[in-house]
Amino acid sequence: GDKHKAKLVGLAVPPPVFFCGIEVESAADEKQLQFALECLLREDPSLVVREDEETGVLQLGGMGELHLEVVLERMRRQFSVDVVKGRLQITYREGLSAPHAESVAHD
């Protein structure tokens, strides 16, 4: 009956903190780049592609420098897309991990 049904729980993927700009050598490669990104994004939920609002450059985001290098290598090898990689950027967020209270006495 219904009481023995298995329930699949999705995987919570943290947002990427490593980003690098990516561009193709020529406009002719743009369509192949889009196809490669669609395939890679479908396979890898930790991969993110966004467009820089100021420059319009595509940014590839992942879990680390090695992760991004592997993805770029797959683009070259599997999809024949020669990608120019920009400078690596690491986003880092600061925040409190637990509630914190502090009292200060003034004389």
PDB file of C-alpha atoms in Angstrom:
ATOM      1  CA  GLY A   1       0.000   0.000   0.000  1.00  0.00           C
ATOM      2  CA  ASP A   2       0.881   3.663   0.314  1.00  0.00           C
ATOM      3  CA  LYS A   3       2.689   3.285   3.626  1.00  0.00           C
ATOM      4  CA  HIS A   4       5.620   1.487   1.942  1.00  0.00           C
ATOM      5  CA  LYS A   5       6.310   4.050  -0.785  1.00  0.00           C
ATOM      6  CA  ALA A   6       9.856   5.369  -0.871  1.00  0.00           C
ATOM      7  CA  LYS A   7      10.346   9.111  -0.947  1.00  0.00           C
ATOM      8  CA  LEU A   8      13.299  10.585  -2.808  1.00  0.00           C
ATOM      9  CA  VAL A   9      14.814  13.650  -1.242  1.00  0.00           C
ATOM     10  CA  GLY A  10      16.558  16.200  -3.439  1.00  0.00           C
ATOM     11  CA  LEU A  11      20.129  17.251  -2.938  1.00  0.00           C
ATOM     12  CA  ALA A  12      20.726  20.726  -1.504  1.00  0.00           C
ATOM     13  CA  VAL A  13      23.511  22.292  -3.550  1.00  0.00           C
ATOM     14  CA  PRO A  14      25.242  25.305  -1.997  1.00  0.00           C
ATOM     15  CA  PRO A  15      25.695  28.364  -4.215  1.00  0.00           C
ATOM     16  CA  PRO A  16      29.041  28.501  -6.035  1.00  0.00           C
ATOM     17  CA  VAL A  17      31.759  30.807  -4.753  1.00  0.00           C
ATOM     18  CA  PHE A  18      34.302  30.482  -7.579  1.00  0.00           C
ATOM     19  CA  PHE A  19      33.567  32.342 -10.828  1.00  0.00           C
ATOM     20  CA  CYS A  20      35.502  33.045 -13.997  1.00  0.00           C
ATOM     21  CA  GLY A  21      34.570  34.916 -17.142  1.00  0.00           C
ATOM     22  CA  ILE A  22      34.301  32.827 -20.302  1.00  0.00           C
ATOM     23  CA  GLU A  23      34.359  33.946 -23.916  1.00  0.00           C
ATOM     24  CA  VAL A  24      34.717  32.192 -27.248  1.00  0.00           C
ATOM     25  CA  GLU A  25      37.366  33.056 -29.827  1.00  0.00           C
ATOM     26  CA  SER A  26      34.824  33.899 -32.530  1.00  0.00           C
ATOM     27  CA  ALA A  27      31.130  34.701 -32.826  1.00  0.00           C
ATOM     28  CA  ALA A  28      30.742  31.525 -34.914  1.00  0.00           C
ATOM     29  CA  ASP A  29      31.441  29.456 -31.771  1.00  0.00           C
ATOM     30  CA  GLU A  30      28.711  31.189 -29.742  1.00  0.00           C
ATOM     31  CA  LYS A  31      25.988  28.682 -30.677  1.00  0.00           C
ATOM     32  CA  GLN A  32      28.219  25.712 -29.800  1.00  0.00           C
ATOM     33  CA  LEU A  33      29.095  27.377 -26.480  1.00  0.00           C
ATOM     34  CA  GLN A  34      25.391  27.732 -25.625  1.00  0.00           C
ATOM     35  CA  PHE A  35      24.769  24.073 -26.486  1.00  0.00           C
ATOM     36  CA  ALA A  36      27.737  22.944 -24.363  1.00  0.00           C
ATOM     37  CA  LEU A  37      26.576  25.034 -21.402  1.00  0.00           C
ATOM     38  CA  GLU A  38      23.031  23.638 -21.633  1.00  0.00           C
ATOM     39  CA  CYS A  39      24.352  20.068 -21.545  1.00  0.00           C
ATOM     40  CA  LEU A  40      26.814  20.710 -18.716  1.00  0.00           C
ATOM     41  CA  LEU A  41      24.251  22.579 -16.601  1.00  0.00           C
ATOM     42  CA  ARG A  42      21.800  19.694 -16.986  1.00  0.00           C
ATOM     43  CA  GLU A  43      24.441  17.212 -15.757  1.00  0.00           C
ATOM     44  CA  ASP A  44      25.922  19.282 -12.928  1.00  0.00           C
ATOM     45  CA  PRO A  45      23.553  21.061 -10.501  1.00  0.00           C
ATOM     46  CA  SER A  46      26.463  22.819  -8.777  1.00  0.00           C
ATOM     47  CA  LEU A  47      27.432  24.637 -11.983  1.00  0.00           C
ATOM     48  CA  VAL A  48      26.035  28.135 -12.617  1.00  0.00           C
ATOM     49  CA  VAL A  49      26.203  30.473 -15.598  1.00  0.00           C
ATOM     50  CA  ARG A  50      25.359  34.138 -15.248  1.00  0.00           C
ATOM     51  CA  GLU A  51      25.959  37.291 -17.222  1.00  0.00           C
ATOM     52  CA  ASP A  52      27.921  40.119 -15.632  1.00  0.00           C
ATOM     53  CA  GLU A  53      25.534  43.085 -15.531  1.00  0.00           C
ATOM     54  CA  GLU A  54      28.274  45.673 -16.105  1.00  0.00           C
ATOM     55  CA  THR A  55      30.401  43.979 -18.778  1.00  0.00           C
ATOM     56  CA  GLY A  56      27.987  41.511 -20.394  1.00  0.00           C
ATOM     57  CA  VAL A  57      30.598  38.751 -20.064  1.00  0.00           C
ATOM     58  CA  LEU A  58      29.351  35.246 -19.267  1.00  0.00           C
ATOM     59  CA  GLN A  59      30.573  33.994 -15.909  1.00  0.00           C
ATOM     60  CA  LEU A  60      30.913  30.321 -15.073  1.00  0.00           C
ATOM     61  CA  GLY A  61      30.495  29.477 -11.385  1.00  0.00           C
ATOM     62  CA  GLY A  62      31.489  26.310  -9.576  1.00  0.00           C
ATOM     63  CA  MET A  63      32.603  24.734  -6.336  1.00  0.00           C
ATOM     64  CA  GLY A  64      36.299  25.392  -6.818  1.00  0.00           C
ATOM     65  CA  GLU A  65      39.094  26.154  -9.244  1.00  0.00           C
ATOM     66  CA  LEU A  66      39.566  22.485 -10.137  1.00  0.00           C
ATOM     67  CA  HIS A  67      35.822  22.091 -10.768  1.00  0.00           C
ATOM     68  CA  LEU A  68      35.887  25.011 -13.244  1.00  0.00           C
ATOM     69  CA  GLU A  69      39.041  23.686 -14.948  1.00  0.00           C
ATOM     70  CA  VAL A  70      37.412  20.265 -15.440  1.00  0.00           C
ATOM     71  CA  VAL A  71      34.282  21.883 -16.919  1.00  0.00           C
ATOM     72  CA  LEU A  72      36.346  24.036 -19.306  1.00  0.00           C
ATOM     73  CA  GLU A  73      38.379  21.008 -20.375  1.00  0.00           C
ATOM     74  CA  ARG A  74      35.163  19.058 -21.063  1.00  0.00           C
ATOM     75  CA  MET A  75      33.933  21.959 -23.195  1.00  0.00           C
ATOM     76  CA  ARG A  76      37.093  21.734 -25.283  1.00  0.00           C
ATOM     77  CA  ARG A  77      37.225  17.944 -25.494  1.00  0.00           C
ATOM     78  CA  GLN A  78      33.543  16.937 -25.746  1.00  0.00           C
ATOM     79  CA  PHE A  79      32.003  19.945 -27.455  1.00  0.00           C
ATOM     80  CA  SER A  80      34.982  21.338 -29.436  1.00  0.00           C
ATOM     81  CA  VAL A  81      34.482  24.794 -27.927  1.00  0.00           C
ATOM     82  CA  ASP A  82      37.691  26.727 -27.402  1.00  0.00           C
ATOM     83  CA  VAL A  83      36.915  28.951 -24.428  1.00  0.00           C
ATOM     84  CA  VAL A  84      39.022  31.856 -23.242  1.00  0.00           C
ATOM     85  CA  LYS A  85      38.980  31.855 -19.452  1.00  0.00           C
ATOM     86  CA  GLY A  86      39.031  35.110 -17.550  1.00  0.00           C
ATOM     87  CA  ARG A  87      40.458  35.869 -14.135  1.00  0.00           C
ATOM     88  CA  LEU A  88      39.195  33.686 -11.298  1.00  0.00           C
ATOM     89  CA  GLN A  89      36.990  35.511  -8.800  1.00  0.00           C
ATOM     90  CA  ILE A  90      36.118  34.178  -5.384  1.00  0.00           C
ATOM     91  CA  THR A  91      32.976  35.536  -3.773  1.00  0.00           C
ATOM     92  CA  TYR A  92      32.899  35.305  -0.070  1.00  0.00           C
ATOM     93  CA  ARG A  93      30.134  36.094   2.326  1.00  0.00           C
ATOM     94  CA  GLU A  94      30.550  36.933   5.942  1.00  0.00           C
ATOM     95  CA  GLY A  95      27.867  36.312   8.486  1.00  0.00           C
ATOM     96  CA  LEU A  96      27.089  35.123  11.947  1.00  0.00           C
ATOM     97  CA  SER A  97      26.873  31.386  12.374  1.00  0.00           C
ATOM     98  CA  ALA A  98      24.942  31.631  15.652  1.00  0.00           C
ATOM     99  CA  PRO A  99      22.940  34.273  17.474  1.00  0.00           C
ATOM    100  CA  HIS A 100      25.209  36.644  19.341  1.00  0.00           C
ATOM    101  CA  ALA A 101      24.430  39.092  22.105  1.00  0.00           C
ATOM    102  CA  GLU A 102      26.825  41.494  23.692  1.00  0.00           C
ATOM    103  CA  SER A 103      26.182  44.015  26.413  1.00  0.00           C
ATOM    104  CA  VAL A 104      28.226  47.110  26.963  1.00  0.00           C
ATOM    105  CA  ALA A 105      28.182  49.142  30.180  1.00  0.00           C
ATOM    106  CA  HIS A 106      28.567  52.911  29.903  1.00  0.00           C
ATOM    107  CA  ASP A 107      29.642  55.016  32.880  1.00  0.00           C
TER     108      ASP A 107
END
